[in-house]
Amino acid sequence: MEAQKTAELTGHSNPIFGLELSQKPGILFTGGNDKGLVEWSLETNSFIKVMFPVMASIYAIHCPVGYPLLFAGLRSGEVLVFNFIEQKITHRLRHHIKPIFDIKSSPKKDELLIASEDGTVSVWSLKTLELLHSISVSNDTIRCISVNPAEDRIAFGCRDNRVVIYDLEDYSPIKALIGHTMAVFSLQYSPIGDYLVSGARDAQVKIWDNKTYTLIQNIPAHLFAVNHIAFHPTRPYFATASMDKSIKIWDAVDFKLRKIISREKGYASHALSVNKLAWNDDQLLSTGDDKKIIVWNIAF
């Protein structure tokens, strides 16, 4: 496996926490600890525009499939809804009063899920943008959400070290997965849904069986917190991003390490914490505290 840096997108003036591919191919959105949400072209690897200004840091960005909408979750607890057709912010979802850490959706249910530092997940209709439910998941922060491919299970990663599995149909709790010794920062179901990968501040990556909820494997993956996990859309690999400034690519079948992208390995990579990843076919996009977005071509 080879990794080649093909572009570096610069312009943000502060750390970047959110990175999301648009529903429209070749478009990327980023946001962080500065004044706006930014649109980039992956075809020309260039800045397009600042989509809209923000009054608080952006911690989460989500572009739901099948809807001309972008959701930006802010440190203030507010979620801004940008409508691509009207080219403006059309709604402000004001339910949480503490920071928003993750936003995901269920296409099958036409529902949006928002995770907050207040320990709850709010559920909204994607059609009407009305609040449907509020789920009390933890006494502390919920950092991340993952919906399984069958859309019958949803996992929440919590600051109290737990991964909590809920039934997506009626939002009833099913199981708490105990194993991490520090806050869970990232969760991702495998593309076929047979297992769940969790990454935490304890630098460990854990693989959980999706039927029995037992631990399949523990990987001492990084030196510091595992900030994000991203599966390749078609190939059997997933990538992890860490506060230790490295990106690692793992085999999704035997869970062996296949590639390390870091300065120590000779790559012109991130100088600070890597916060988010996204796959655009065989391109891996990474961003973090050094204010850069890097485009990597991965040859398998």
Coordinates of N, CA, C and O in Angstrom, one line a residue, residues 169-240:
E169 N -35.5 1.6 15.9 CA -36.9 1.6 15.6 C -37.6 2.4 16.7 O -38.4 3.3 16.4
D170 N -37.4 2.1 18.0 CA -38.1 2.7 19.0 C -37.2 3.5 20.0 O -37.7 4.0 21.1
Y171 N -35.9 3.5 19.7 CA -34.9 4.2 20.6 C -34.9 3.7 22.0 O -34.7 4.4 23.0
S172 N -35.0 2.4 22.1 CA -34.9 1.7 23.4 C -33.4 1.2 23.6 O -32.8 0.8 22.6
P173 N -32.9 1.3 24.8 CA -31.5 0.8 25.0 C -31.4 -0.7 24.9 O -32.3 -1.4 25.4
I174 N -30.3 -1.2 24.3 CA -30.1 -2.6 24.1 C -29.0 -3.1 25.0 O -29.1 -4.1 25.7
K175 N -27.8 -2.4 24.9 CA -26.6 -2.9 25.5 C -25.6 -1.8 25.7 O -25.5 -0.9 24.8
A176 N -24.9 -1.8 26.8 CA -23.8 -0.9 27.0 C -22.5 -1.8 26.9 O -22.4 -2.8 27.5
L177 N -21.6 -1.3 26.0 CA -20.3 -2.1 25.8 C -19.3 -1.4 26.7 O -18.9 -0.2 26.5
I178 N -18.7 -2.2 27.6 CA -17.8 -1.7 28.6 C -16.4 -2.2 28.2 O -16.2 -3.5 28.0
G179 N -15.4 -1.4 28.2 CA -14.1 -1.8 27.8 C -13.1 -0.7 27.8 O -11.9 -0.8 28.2
H180 N -13.5 0.4 27.2 CA -12.6 1.6 27.1 C -12.4 2.1 28.5 O -13.3 2.1 29.4
T181 N -11.2 2.7 28.8 CA -10.9 3.3 30.1 C -11.0 4.8 30.1 O -10.8 5.4 31.1
M182 N -11.2 5.4 28.9 CA -11.4 6.8 28.8 C -12.5 7.1 27.7 O -13.0 6.2 27.1
A183 N -12.8 8.4 27.6 CA -13.9 8.8 26.7 C -13.8 8.2 25.3 O -12.8 8.2 24.7
V184 N -15.0 7.8 24.8 CA -15.1 7.2 23.4 C -15.3 8.4 22.5 O -16.2 9.1 22.6
F185 N -14.4 8.5 21.5 CA -14.4 9.7 20.6 C -14.9 9.3 19.2 O -15.3 10.2 18.5
S186 N -14.8 8.1 18.8 CA -15.2 7.7 17.5 C -15.8 6.3 17.4 O -15.4 5.4 18.1
L187 N -16.8 6.2 16.5 CA -17.5 4.9 16.3 C -17.8 4.7 14.8 O -18.1 5.7 14.1
Q188 N -17.7 3.5 14.3 CA -18.0 3.2 13.0 C -18.4 1.8 12.8 O -17.7 0.9 13.1
Y189 N -19.6 1.6 12.3 CA -20.0 0.2 11.9 C -19.3 -0.2 10.6 O -19.1 0.7 9.7
S190 N -19.0 -1.4 10.5 CA -18.4 -1.9 9.2 C -19.4 -1.8 8.1 O -20.6 -1.8 8.4
P191 N -19.0 -1.7 6.9 CA -19.9 -1.5 5.8 C -21.0 -2.6 5.6 O -22.1 -2.3 5.1
I192 N -20.8 -3.8 6.1 CA -21.8 -4.8 6.0 C -22.5 -5.0 7.4 O -23.4 -5.8 7.5
G193 N -22.0 -4.3 8.4 CA -22.7 -4.3 9.7 C -22.4 -5.4 10.6 O -23.1 -5.6 11.6
D194 N -21.4 -6.2 10.3 CA -21.1 -7.4 11.2 C -20.4 -7.0 12.5 O -20.4 -7.7 13.5
Y195 N -19.7 -5.9 12.4 CA -19.0 -5.5 13.7 C -19.0 -3.9 13.8 O -19.2 -3.2 12.8
L196 N -18.7 -3.5 15.0 CA -18.6 -2.0 15.3 C -17.2 -1.8 15.7 O -16.6 -2.5 16.6
V197 N -16.6 -0.7 15.2 CA -15.2 -0.2 15.7 C -15.4 1.0 16.6 O -16.1 2.0 16.2
S198 N -14.7 1.0 17.7 CA -14.7 2.1 18.6 C -13.3 2.6 18.8 O -12.4 1.8 18.9
G199 N -13.1 3.9 18.9 CA -11.8 4.5 19.2 C -12.0 5.5 20.4 O -13.0 6.2 20.4
A200 N -11.0 5.6 21.3 CA -11.2 6.4 22.5 C -10.0 7.2 22.8 O -8.9 7.0 22.2
R201 N -10.2 8.0 23.9 CA -9.1 8.8 24.4 C -8.0 7.9 25.0 O -6.8 8.4 25.2
D202 N -8.3 6.7 25.3 CA -7.3 5.7 25.8 C -6.3 5.2 24.8 O -5.5 4.3 25.0
A203 N -6.5 5.7 23.5 CA -5.6 5.3 22.4 C -5.9 3.9 21.8 O -5.2 3.4 20.9
Q204 N -6.9 3.3 22.3 CA -7.3 1.9 21.9 C -8.4 1.9 20.8 O -9.2 2.8 20.8
V205 N -8.3 1.0 19.9 CA -9.4 0.7 19.0 C -9.9 -0.7 19.3 O -9.2 -1.7 19.5
K206 N -11.2 -0.8 19.5 CA -11.9 -2.0 19.9 C -12.9 -2.5 18.8 O -13.6 -1.6 18.3
I207 N -12.9 -3.7 18.5 CA -13.8 -4.3 17.5 C -14.8 -5.1 18.3 O -14.5 -6.1 19.0
W208 N -16.1 -4.8 18.1 CA -17.2 -5.4 18.8 C -18.1 -6.2 17.8 O -18.4 -5.7 16.8
D209 N -18.5 -7.4 18.2 CA -19.4 -8.2 17.4 C -20.8 -7.5 17.4 O -21.3 -7.2 18.5
N210 N -21.4 -7.4 16.3 CA -22.7 -6.6 16.3 C -23.9 -7.5 16.7 O -25.0 -6.9 17.0
K211 N -23.7 -8.8 16.7 CA -24.8 -9.7 17.2 C -24.7 -10.0 18.6 O -25.7 -9.9 19.4
T212 N -23.5 -10.4 19.1 CA -23.4 -10.8 20.5 C -22.9 -9.7 21.4 O -22.9 -9.8 22.6
Y213 N -22.4 -8.6 20.8 CA -21.9 -7.4 21.5 C -20.7 -7.8 22.4 O -20.3 -7.1 23.3
T214 N -20.0 -8.9 22.0 CA -18.7 -9.2 22.6 C -17.6 -8.6 21.9 O -17.6 -8.2 20.8
L215 N -16.5 -8.4 22.7 CA -15.3 -7.8 22.1 C -14.5 -8.9 21.3 O -14.2 -9.9 21.8
I216 N -14.3 -8.6 20.0 CA -13.6 -9.5 19.1 C -12.1 -9.2 19.2 O -11.3 -10.2 19.3
Q217 N -11.7 -8.0 19.3 CA -10.3 -7.7 19.3 C -10.1 -6.3 19.9 O -10.9 -5.4 19.7
N218 N -9.0 -6.2 20.7 CA -8.5 -4.8 21.1 C -7.2 -4.5 20.5 O -6.3 -5.4 20.4
I219 N -7.1 -3.3 19.9 CA -5.9 -2.9 19.2 C -5.3 -1.7 19.9 O -6.0 -0.7 20.0
P220 N -4.1 -1.8 20.4 CA -3.4 -0.6 21.0 C -2.9 0.2 19.8 O -1.8 0.2 19.4
A221 N -3.9 1.0 19.3 CA -3.7 1.6 17.9 C -2.8 2.8 17.8 O -2.0 3.0 16.9
H222 N -2.9 3.6 18.8 CA -2.1 4.9 18.7 C -1.5 5.2 20.1 O -1.6 4.5 21.1
L223 N -0.7 6.3 20.1 CA -0.1 6.8 21.3 C -1.0 7.7 22.2 O -0.9 7.7 23.4
F224 N -1.9 8.4 21.5 CA -2.9 9.3 22.1 C -4.3 9.0 21.6 O -4.4 8.1 20.8
A225 N -5.2 9.8 21.9 CA -6.6 9.7 21.6 C -6.8 9.3 20.1 O -6.2 9.9 19.2
V226 N -7.8 8.4 19.9 CA -8.2 8.1 18.5 C -9.4 9.0 18.2 O -10.5 8.8 18.8
N227 N -9.2 10.0 17.4 CA -10.2 11.0 17.1 C -11.3 10.6 16.1 O -12.4 11.1 16.2
H228 N -10.9 9.8 15.2 CA -11.9 9.4 14.1 C -11.5 8.1 13.5 O -10.4 7.7 13.4
I229 N -12.6 7.4 13.0 CA -12.5 6.2 12.2 C -13.3 6.3 11.0 O -14.4 6.8 11.0
A230 N -12.7 5.9 9.8 CA -13.4 6.0 8.6 C -13.1 4.7 7.7 O -12.0 4.4 7.4
F231 N -14.2 4.0 7.3 CA -14.1 2.9 6.4 C -14.0 3.3 5.0 O -14.7 4.3 4.6
H232 N -13.2 2.7 4.2 CA -13.2 2.9 2.8 C -14.5 2.4 2.2 O -15.1 1.4 2.7
P233 N -15.1 3.2 1.3 CA -16.5 2.9 0.8 C -16.6 1.5 0.1 O -17.7 0.9 0.1
T234 N -15.5 1.0 -0.5 CA -15.7 -0.2 -1.3 C -14.6 -1.3 -1.0 O -14.8 -2.4 -1.2
R235 N -13.5 -0.8 -0.4 CA -12.4 -1.8 -0.2 C -12.4 -2.2 1.3 O -12.8 -1.4 2.2
P236 N -11.8 -3.3 1.7 CA -11.8 -3.8 3.0 C -10.7 -3.2 3.9 O -9.8 -3.9 4.4
Y237 N -10.8 -1.9 4.1 CA -9.9 -1.2 5.0 C -10.6 -0.1 5.8 O -11.7 0.4 5.3
F238 N -10.0 0.3 6.9 CA -10.5 1.5 7.6 C -9.3 2.3 8.1 O -8.2 1.7 8.3
A239 N -9.5 3.6 8.2 CA -8.4 4.5 8.6 C -8.8 5.1 10.0 O -9.9 5.3 10.3
T240 N -7.7 5.3 10.8 CA -7.9 6.0 12.1 C -7.0 7.2 12.1 O -5.9 7.3 11.6

